[in-house]
């Protein structure tokens, strides 16, 4: 439930242009990921929000995490 709430909040923040808040919400979702599929989705959300804010260091970090490196 908390995972879905954080994802929804992140999506809302992206839609309203609050990109740093979206990144924060998606990052918080990590605490609620219990299966690998959730982890990968969380990483993709953080990657997307990070790319929107031109934070490519964070993009690379979460790409590695999503790939399990």
Short mmCIF file of C-alpha atoms in Angstrom, two decimals, residues 19 23 45-56 58-59:
data_model
loop_
_atom_site.label_atom_id
_atom_site.label_comp_id
_atom_site.label_asym_id
_atom_site.label_seq_id
_atom_site.Cartn_x
_atom_site.Cartn_y
_atom_site.Cartn_z
CA UNK A 19 10.51 17.16 -10.07
CA UNK A 23 12.40 12.14 -6.98
CA UNK A 45 10.87 5.82 -11.68
CA UNK A 46 13.96 7.32 -10.05
CA UNK A 47 15.82 7.14 -13.38
CA UNK A 48 13.00 9.01 -15.13
CA UNK A 49 12.76 11.73 -12.45
CA UNK A 50 16.55 12.05 -12.37
CA UNK A 51 16.73 12.44 -16.14
CA UNK A 52 14.10 15.19 -16.01
CA UNK A 53 16.30 17.05 -13.51
CA UNK A 54 19.47 16.37 -15.54
CA UNK A 55 20.98 14.40 -12.65
CA UNK A 56 22.80 11.85 -14.81
CA UNK A 58 21.89 9.41 -10.20
CA UNK A 59 20.57 7.96 -13.47
#
